[in-house]
Coordinates of C-alpha atoms in Angstrom, one line a residue:
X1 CA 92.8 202.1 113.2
X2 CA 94.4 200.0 115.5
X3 CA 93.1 196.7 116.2
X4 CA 93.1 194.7 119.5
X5 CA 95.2 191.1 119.1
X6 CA 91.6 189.1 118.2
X7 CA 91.1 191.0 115.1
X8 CA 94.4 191.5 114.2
X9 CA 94.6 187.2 114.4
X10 CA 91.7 187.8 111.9
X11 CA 92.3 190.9 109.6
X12 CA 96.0 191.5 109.8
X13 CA 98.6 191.4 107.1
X14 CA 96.4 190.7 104.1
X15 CA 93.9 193.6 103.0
X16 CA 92.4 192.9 99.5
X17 CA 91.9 195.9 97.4
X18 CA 88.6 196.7 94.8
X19 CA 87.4 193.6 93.4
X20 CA 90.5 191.3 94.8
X21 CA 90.2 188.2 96.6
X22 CA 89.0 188.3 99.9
X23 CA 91.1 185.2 100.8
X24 CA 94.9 185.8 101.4
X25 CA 95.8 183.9 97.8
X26 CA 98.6 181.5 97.2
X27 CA 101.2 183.2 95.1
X28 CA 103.0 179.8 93.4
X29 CA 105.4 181.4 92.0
X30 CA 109.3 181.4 92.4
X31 CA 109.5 184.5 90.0
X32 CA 108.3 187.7 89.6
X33 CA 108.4 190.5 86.3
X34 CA 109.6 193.3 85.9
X35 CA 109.4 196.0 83.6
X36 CA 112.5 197.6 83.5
X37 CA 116.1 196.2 84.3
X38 CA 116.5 199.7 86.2
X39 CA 113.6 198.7 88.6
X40 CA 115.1 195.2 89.1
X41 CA 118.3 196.6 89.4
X42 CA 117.5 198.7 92.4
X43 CA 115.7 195.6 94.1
X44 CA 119.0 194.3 94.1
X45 CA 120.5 197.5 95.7
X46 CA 117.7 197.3 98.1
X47 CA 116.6 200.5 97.3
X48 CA 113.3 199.6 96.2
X49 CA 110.3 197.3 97.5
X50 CA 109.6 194.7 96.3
X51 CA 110.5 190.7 95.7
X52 CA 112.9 189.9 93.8
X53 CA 113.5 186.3 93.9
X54 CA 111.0 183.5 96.3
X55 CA 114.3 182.2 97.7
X56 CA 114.0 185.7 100.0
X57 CA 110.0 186.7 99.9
X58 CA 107.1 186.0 98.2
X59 CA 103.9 187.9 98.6
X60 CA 101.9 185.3 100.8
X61 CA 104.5 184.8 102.7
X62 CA 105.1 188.7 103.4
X63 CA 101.5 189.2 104.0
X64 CA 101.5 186.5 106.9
X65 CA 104.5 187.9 108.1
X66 CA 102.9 191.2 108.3
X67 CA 100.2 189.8 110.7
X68 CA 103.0 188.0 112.9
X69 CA 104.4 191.5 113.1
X70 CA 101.1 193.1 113.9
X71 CA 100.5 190.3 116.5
X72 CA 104.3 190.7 118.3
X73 CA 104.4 194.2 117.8
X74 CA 107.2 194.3 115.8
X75 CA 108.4 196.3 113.0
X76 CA 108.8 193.2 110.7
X77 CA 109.0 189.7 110.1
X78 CA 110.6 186.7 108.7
X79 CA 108.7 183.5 108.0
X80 CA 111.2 180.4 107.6
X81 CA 110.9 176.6 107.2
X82 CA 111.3 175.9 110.7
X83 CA 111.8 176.7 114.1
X84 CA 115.2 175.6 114.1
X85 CA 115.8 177.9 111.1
X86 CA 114.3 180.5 113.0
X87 CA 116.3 180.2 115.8
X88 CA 119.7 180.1 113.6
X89 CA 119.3 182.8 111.5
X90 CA 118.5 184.8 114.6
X91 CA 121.5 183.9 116.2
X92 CA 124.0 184.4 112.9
X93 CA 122.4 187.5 112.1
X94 CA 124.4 189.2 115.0
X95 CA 126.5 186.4 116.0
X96 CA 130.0 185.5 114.6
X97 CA 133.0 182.6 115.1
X98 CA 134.5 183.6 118.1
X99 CA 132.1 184.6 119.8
X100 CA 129.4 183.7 122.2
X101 CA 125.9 184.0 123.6
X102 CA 124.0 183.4 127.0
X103 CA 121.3 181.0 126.8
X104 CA 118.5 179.5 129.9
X105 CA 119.3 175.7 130.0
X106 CA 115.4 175.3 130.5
X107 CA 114.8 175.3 126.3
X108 CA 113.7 172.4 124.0
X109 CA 116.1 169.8 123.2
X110 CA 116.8 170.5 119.9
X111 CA 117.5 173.5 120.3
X112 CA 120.1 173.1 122.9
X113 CA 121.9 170.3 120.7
X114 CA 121.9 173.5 118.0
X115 CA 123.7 175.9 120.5
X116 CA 125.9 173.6 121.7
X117 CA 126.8 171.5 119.3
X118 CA 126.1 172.8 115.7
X119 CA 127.0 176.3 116.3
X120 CA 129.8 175.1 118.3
X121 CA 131.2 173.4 114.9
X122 CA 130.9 177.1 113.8
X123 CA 132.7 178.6 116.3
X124 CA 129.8 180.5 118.3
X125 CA 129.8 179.0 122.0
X126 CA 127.0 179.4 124.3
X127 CA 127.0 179.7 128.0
X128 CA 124.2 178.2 129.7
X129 CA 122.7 179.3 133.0
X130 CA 119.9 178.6 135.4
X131 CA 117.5 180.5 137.0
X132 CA 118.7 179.6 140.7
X133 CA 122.0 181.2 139.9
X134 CA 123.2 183.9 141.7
X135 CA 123.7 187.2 140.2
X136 CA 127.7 186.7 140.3
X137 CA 127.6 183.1 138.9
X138 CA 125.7 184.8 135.8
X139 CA 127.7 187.6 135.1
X140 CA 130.8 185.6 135.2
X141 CA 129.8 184.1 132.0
X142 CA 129.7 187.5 130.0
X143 CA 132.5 189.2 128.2
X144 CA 133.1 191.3 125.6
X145 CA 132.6 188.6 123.3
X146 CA 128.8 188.2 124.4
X147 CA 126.7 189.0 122.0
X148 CA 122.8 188.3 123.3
X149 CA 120.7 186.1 126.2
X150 CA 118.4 183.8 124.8
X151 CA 115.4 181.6 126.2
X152 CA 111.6 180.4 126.2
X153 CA 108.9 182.5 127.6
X154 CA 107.6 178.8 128.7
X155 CA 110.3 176.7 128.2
X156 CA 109.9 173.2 126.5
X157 CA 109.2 170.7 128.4
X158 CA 110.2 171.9 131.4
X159 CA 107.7 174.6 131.4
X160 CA 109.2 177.1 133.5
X161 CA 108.2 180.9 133.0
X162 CA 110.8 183.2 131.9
X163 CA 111.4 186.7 133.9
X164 CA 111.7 188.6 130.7
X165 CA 112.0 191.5 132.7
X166 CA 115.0 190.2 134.8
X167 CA 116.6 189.1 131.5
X168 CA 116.0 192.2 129.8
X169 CA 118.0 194.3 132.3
X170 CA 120.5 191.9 131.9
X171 CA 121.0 192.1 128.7
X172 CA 121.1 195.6 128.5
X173 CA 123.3 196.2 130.9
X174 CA 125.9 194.5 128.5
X175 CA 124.0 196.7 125.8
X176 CA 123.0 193.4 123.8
X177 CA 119.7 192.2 123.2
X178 CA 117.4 190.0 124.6
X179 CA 116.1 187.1 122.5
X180 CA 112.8 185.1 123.1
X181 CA 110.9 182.4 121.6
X182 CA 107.7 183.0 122.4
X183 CA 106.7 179.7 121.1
X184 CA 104.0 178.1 123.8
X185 CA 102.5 181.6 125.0
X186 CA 102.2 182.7 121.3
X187 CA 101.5 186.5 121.1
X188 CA 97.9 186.0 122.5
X189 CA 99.2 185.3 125.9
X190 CA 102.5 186.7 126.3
X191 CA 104.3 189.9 123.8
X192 CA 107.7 190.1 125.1
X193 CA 108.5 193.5 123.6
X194 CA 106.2 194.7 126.4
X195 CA 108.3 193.5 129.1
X196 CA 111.6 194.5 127.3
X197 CA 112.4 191.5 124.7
X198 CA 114.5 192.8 121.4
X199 CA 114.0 190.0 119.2
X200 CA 111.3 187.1 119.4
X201 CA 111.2 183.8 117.6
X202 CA 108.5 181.3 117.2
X203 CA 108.0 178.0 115.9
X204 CA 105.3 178.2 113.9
X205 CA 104.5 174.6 114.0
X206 CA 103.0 174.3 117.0
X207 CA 100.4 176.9 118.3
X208 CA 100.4 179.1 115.6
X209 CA 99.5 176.5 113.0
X210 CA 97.3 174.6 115.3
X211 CA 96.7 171.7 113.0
X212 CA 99.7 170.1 113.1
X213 CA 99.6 170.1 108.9
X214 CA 102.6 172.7 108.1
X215 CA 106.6 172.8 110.1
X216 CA 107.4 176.3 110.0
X217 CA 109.7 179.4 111.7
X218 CA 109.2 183.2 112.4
X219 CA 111.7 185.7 113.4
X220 CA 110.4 188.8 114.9
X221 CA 112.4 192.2 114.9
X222 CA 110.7 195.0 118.3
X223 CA 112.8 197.7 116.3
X224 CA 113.6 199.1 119.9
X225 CA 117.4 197.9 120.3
X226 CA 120.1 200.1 119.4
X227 CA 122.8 198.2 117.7
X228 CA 125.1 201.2 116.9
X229 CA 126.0 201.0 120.5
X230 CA 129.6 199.9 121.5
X231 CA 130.5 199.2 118.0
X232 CA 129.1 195.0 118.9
X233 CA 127.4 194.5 115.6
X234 CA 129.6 195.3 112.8
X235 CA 127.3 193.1 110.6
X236 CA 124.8 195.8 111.3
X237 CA 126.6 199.2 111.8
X238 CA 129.5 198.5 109.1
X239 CA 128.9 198.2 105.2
X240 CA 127.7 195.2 103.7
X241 CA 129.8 194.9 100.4
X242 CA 127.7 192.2 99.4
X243 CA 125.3 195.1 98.7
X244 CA 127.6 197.9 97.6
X245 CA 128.2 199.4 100.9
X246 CA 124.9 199.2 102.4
X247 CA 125.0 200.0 106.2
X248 CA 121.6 198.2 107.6
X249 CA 121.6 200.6 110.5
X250 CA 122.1 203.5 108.4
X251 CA 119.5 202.4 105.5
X252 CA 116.8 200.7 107.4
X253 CA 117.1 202.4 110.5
X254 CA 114.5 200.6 112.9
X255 CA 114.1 197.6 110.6
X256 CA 117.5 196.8 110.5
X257 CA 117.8 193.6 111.8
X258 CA 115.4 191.7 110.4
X259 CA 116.2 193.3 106.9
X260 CA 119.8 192.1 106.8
X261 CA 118.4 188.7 108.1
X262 CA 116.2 188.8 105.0
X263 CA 118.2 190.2 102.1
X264 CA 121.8 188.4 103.8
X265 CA 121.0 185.0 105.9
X266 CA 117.7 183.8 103.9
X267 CA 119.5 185.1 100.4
X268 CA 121.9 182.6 101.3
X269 CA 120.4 179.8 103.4
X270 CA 117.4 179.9 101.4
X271 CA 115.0 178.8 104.2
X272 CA 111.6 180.6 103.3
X273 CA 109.0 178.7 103.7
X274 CA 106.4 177.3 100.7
X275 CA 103.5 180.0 99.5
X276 CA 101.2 177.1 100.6
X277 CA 102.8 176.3 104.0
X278 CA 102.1 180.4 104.4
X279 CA 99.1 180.2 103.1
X280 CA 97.9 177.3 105.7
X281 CA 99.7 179.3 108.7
X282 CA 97.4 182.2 107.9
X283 CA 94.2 179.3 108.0
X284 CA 95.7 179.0 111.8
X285 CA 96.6 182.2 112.7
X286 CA 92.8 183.7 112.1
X287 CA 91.7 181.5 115.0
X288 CA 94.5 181.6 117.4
X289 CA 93.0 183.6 119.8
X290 CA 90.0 181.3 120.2
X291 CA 92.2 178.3 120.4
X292 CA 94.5 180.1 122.9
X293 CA 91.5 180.6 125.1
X294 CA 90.1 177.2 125.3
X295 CA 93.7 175.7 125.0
X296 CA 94.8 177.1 128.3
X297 CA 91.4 176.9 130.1
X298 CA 91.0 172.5 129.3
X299 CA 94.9 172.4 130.6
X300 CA 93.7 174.3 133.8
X301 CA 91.6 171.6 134.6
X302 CA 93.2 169.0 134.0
X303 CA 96.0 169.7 135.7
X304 CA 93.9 170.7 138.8
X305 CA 92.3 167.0 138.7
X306 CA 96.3 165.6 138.3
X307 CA 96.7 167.3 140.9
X308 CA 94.5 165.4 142.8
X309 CA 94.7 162.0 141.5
X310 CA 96.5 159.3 144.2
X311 CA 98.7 157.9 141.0
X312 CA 100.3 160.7 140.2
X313 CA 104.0 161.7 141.7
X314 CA 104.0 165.5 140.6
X315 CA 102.5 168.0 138.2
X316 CA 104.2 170.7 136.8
X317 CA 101.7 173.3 135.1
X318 CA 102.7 177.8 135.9
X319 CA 99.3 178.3 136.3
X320 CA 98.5 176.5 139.2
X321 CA 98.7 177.9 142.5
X322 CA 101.7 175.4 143.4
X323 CA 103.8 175.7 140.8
X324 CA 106.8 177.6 141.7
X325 CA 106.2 180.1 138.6
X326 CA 102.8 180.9 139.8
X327 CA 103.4 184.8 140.0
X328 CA 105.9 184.9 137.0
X329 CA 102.7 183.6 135.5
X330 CA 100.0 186.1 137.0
X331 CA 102.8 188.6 135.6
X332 CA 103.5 187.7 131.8
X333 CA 100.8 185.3 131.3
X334 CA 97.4 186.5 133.2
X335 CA 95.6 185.4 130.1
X336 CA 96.2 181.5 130.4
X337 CA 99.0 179.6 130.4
X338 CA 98.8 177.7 127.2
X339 CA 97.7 174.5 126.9
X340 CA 101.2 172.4 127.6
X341 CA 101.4 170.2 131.5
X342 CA 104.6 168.3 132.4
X343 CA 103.8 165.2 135.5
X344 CA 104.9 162.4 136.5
X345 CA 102.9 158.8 136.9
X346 CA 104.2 157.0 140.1
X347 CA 106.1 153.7 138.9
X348 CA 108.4 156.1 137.2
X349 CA 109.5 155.6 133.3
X350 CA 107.6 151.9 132.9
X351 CA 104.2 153.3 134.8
X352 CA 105.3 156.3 132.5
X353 CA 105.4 154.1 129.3
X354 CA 102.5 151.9 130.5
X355 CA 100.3 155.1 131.0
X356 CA 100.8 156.7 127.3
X357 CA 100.7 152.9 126.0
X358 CA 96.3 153.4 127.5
X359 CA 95.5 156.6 126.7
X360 CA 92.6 156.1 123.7
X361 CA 91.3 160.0 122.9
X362 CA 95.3 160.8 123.2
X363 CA 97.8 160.4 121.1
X364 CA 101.5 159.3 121.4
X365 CA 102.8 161.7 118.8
X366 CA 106.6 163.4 118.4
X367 CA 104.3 167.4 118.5
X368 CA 103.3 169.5 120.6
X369 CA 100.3 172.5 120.7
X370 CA 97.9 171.6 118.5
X371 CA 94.2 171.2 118.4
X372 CA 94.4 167.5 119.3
X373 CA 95.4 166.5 122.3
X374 CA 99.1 164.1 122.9
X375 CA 101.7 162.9 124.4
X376 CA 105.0 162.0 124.8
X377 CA 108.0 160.9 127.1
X378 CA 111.1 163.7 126.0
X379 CA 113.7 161.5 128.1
X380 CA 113.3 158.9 125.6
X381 CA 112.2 160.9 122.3
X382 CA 112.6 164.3 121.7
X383 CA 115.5 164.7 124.7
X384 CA 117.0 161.3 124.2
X385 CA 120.3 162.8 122.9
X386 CA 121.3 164.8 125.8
X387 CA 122.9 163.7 128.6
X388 CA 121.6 162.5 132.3
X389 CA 123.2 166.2 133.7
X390 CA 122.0 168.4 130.7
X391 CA 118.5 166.4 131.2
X392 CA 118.4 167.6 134.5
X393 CA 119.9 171.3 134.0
X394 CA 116.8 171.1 131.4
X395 CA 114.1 170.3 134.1
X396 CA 113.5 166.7 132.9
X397 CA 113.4 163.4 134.9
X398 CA 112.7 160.0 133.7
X399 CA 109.3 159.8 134.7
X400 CA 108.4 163.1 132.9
X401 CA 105.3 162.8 130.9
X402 CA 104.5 165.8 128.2
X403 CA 100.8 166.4 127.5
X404 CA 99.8 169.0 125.1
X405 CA 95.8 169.3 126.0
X406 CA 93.7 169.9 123.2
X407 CA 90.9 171.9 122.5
X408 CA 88.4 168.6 122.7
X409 CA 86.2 168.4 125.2
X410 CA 87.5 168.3 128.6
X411 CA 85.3 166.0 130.3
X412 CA 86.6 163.3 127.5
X413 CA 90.3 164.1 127.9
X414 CA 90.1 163.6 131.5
X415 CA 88.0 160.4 131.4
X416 CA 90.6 158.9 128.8
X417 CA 93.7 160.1 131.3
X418 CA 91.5 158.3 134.0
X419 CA 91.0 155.2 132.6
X420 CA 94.9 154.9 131.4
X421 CA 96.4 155.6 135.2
X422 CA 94.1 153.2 136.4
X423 CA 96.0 150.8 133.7
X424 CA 99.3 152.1 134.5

């Protein structure tokens, strides 16, 4: 059968057999056995399923990558130990020195001080644009070297809505793939591969977990790009004499991506997460959809009564009727827009400061999307090593205030916000 997202969030990935646990269980093991050399042999030829070592799977962690999978769409999965990780290995996996990649400037902070300045140190350059350039302005920054576009479907923290559509046709037109982490809309709200997305990533920490107990990374593969095209992807199309000639294309046909990132990048990095962090992201994932829902519906309001309020300079939230992303929203995100609002407190950074320094039901804390609502000033925290011009290429002023609204009750988190601008 196929399922509907809810039940999939529920029943995906993990389906116990006769007399077998009916609880996804924690595999704690970091080796397997075997009873042949022959069988083990052709694990290692990758000509066989199965795992052969938990530096590069481990059954809980495949069956919670199954139900990512399920969730996105995708033909496959690939948990790792952080976003970050997440986002790297996706990158290397088709992305060599010398070349380069398009990214939206709009993305979280770290992740921008890992294009361009990690990967730099690599020799992979990436080539930021904006959404208010012109169509010449962005092609200019593509060559032959290009290898994919990335961003956020709602960028962190400047919460703008990605035209995944508009990106897509970009991307394609230099027949390389878009990449999107999906992070903040989470498959509940937003599945990329619907609107033309190749690859999607997700930090697993935030939404997905919901509890704010495990850091975590998923790489999702759409199966839909076709990397044999213009010879781009040699990693992909060519053999791989790490594994006796295997061509990924060739072998794994649709799956091909995020097999070599498995059996290649995480053989070698060695960034898959714990069977107990997977085992916790499954606890999350089974009620994702209800958190989603209430998520997005308590951030409604409140940013409606910001809105509103006399003491405060701006808010910044897609699904309001002002925000400038207001139809992107209707289009990619009609079922909520997550539970994430940017504003600003008039005083600027000290009303800013003052106003976090009040809040009681709220906490200051360096996280985002989970089930408790926070806050936090990026300028002077999670941002604080970019620059004043890359802080405003990235949507972020001084007096930004990030508040990630729970799923408490909403007439208590807008009291508490009440009674610390009155203070601020």
């Amino acid at each position: 059968m196929s399922y509907k997202k809810e039940t999939q969030c529920v029943q995906a990935g993990y389906t116990p057999g006769n007399g077998e646990p009916r609880v996804l269980p924690i595999y704690q093991s970091t080796t397997y056995k075997y009873d042949s050399s022959e069988h083990l042999g052709k694990l290692f030829d990758l000509e066989a399923d199965g795992h052969m070592y938990s530096r590069i799977s481990n059954p809980t962690v495949s069956h919670v990558e199954e139900k990512i999978a399920a969730l996105e769409g995708g033909v496959g999965a690939l948990c790792t130990t952080s976003g970050q990780a997440a986002n790297l290995l996706a990158i290397l996996n088709i992305t060599s020195s010398g070349e380069n990649f398009v990214s939206l400037s709009s993305i979280y902070g770290g992740t921008i001080n890992l294009f361009a300045v990690t990967l730099k140190r690599l020799g992979i350059e990436v080539r930021f644009i904006t959404p208010d350039m012109t169509d010449e302005q962005v092609e200019a920054l593509f060559d032959d070297k290009t290898r994919l576009v990335f961003g956020e479907t709602i960028a962190n923290p400047a919460l703008d809505v990605l035209d995944i559509e508009k990106y897509a046709k970009i991307a394609h037109a230099h027949n390389i793939p878009l990449v999107v982490d999906n992070t903040f809309a989470t498959p509940v709200l937003c599945r990329p591969f619907e609107f033309g997305a190749d690859i999607v990533v997700h930090s697993t920490t935030k939404y997905m977990d919901g509890q704010a107990t495990v850091v975590g990374g998923v790489i999702v593969d759409s199966g839909n790009f076709d990397w044999t095209v213009d010879n781009k992807f040699p990693g992909l199309t060519e053999p791989d004499e790490s594994y006796h000639g295997v061509v990924y294309t060739k072998n794994f046909g649709k799956a091909a991506y995020i097999t070599k990132a498995r059996v290649q990048l995480m053989r070698d990095f060695g960034v898959l997460p714990p069977a107990v962090s997977a085992f916790l992201l499954n606890s999350g994932l089974t009620t994702l959809h209800l958190r989603m829902e209430r998520h997005s519906e308590n951030a409604l309001k409140v940013a409606k009564y910001l809105e509103n309020n006399d003491k405060v300079a701006w808010v910044n939230y897609p699904g309001l009727e002002s925000s400038k992303d207001f139809e992107l929203a209707k289009k990619y995100l009609p079922g909520g827009c997550s539970g994430v609002i940017s504003f600003g407190v008039k005083g600027g950074r000290d009303a800013a400061v003052k106003f976090m320094d009040s809040l009681k039901l709220a906490a200051i804390v360096v996280h985002v999307a989970d089930a408790r609502t926070c806050v936090l000033h990026p300028a002077s925290t999670t941002h604080r090593q970019l620059t004043d011009e890359q802080l405003v290429a990235a949507g972020i002023g001084a007096d930004l205030v990030r508040m990630s609204i729970g799923i408490e009750n909403v007439d208590d988190i807008i009291e508490d916000i009440e009674q610390a601008l009155c203070q601020a």
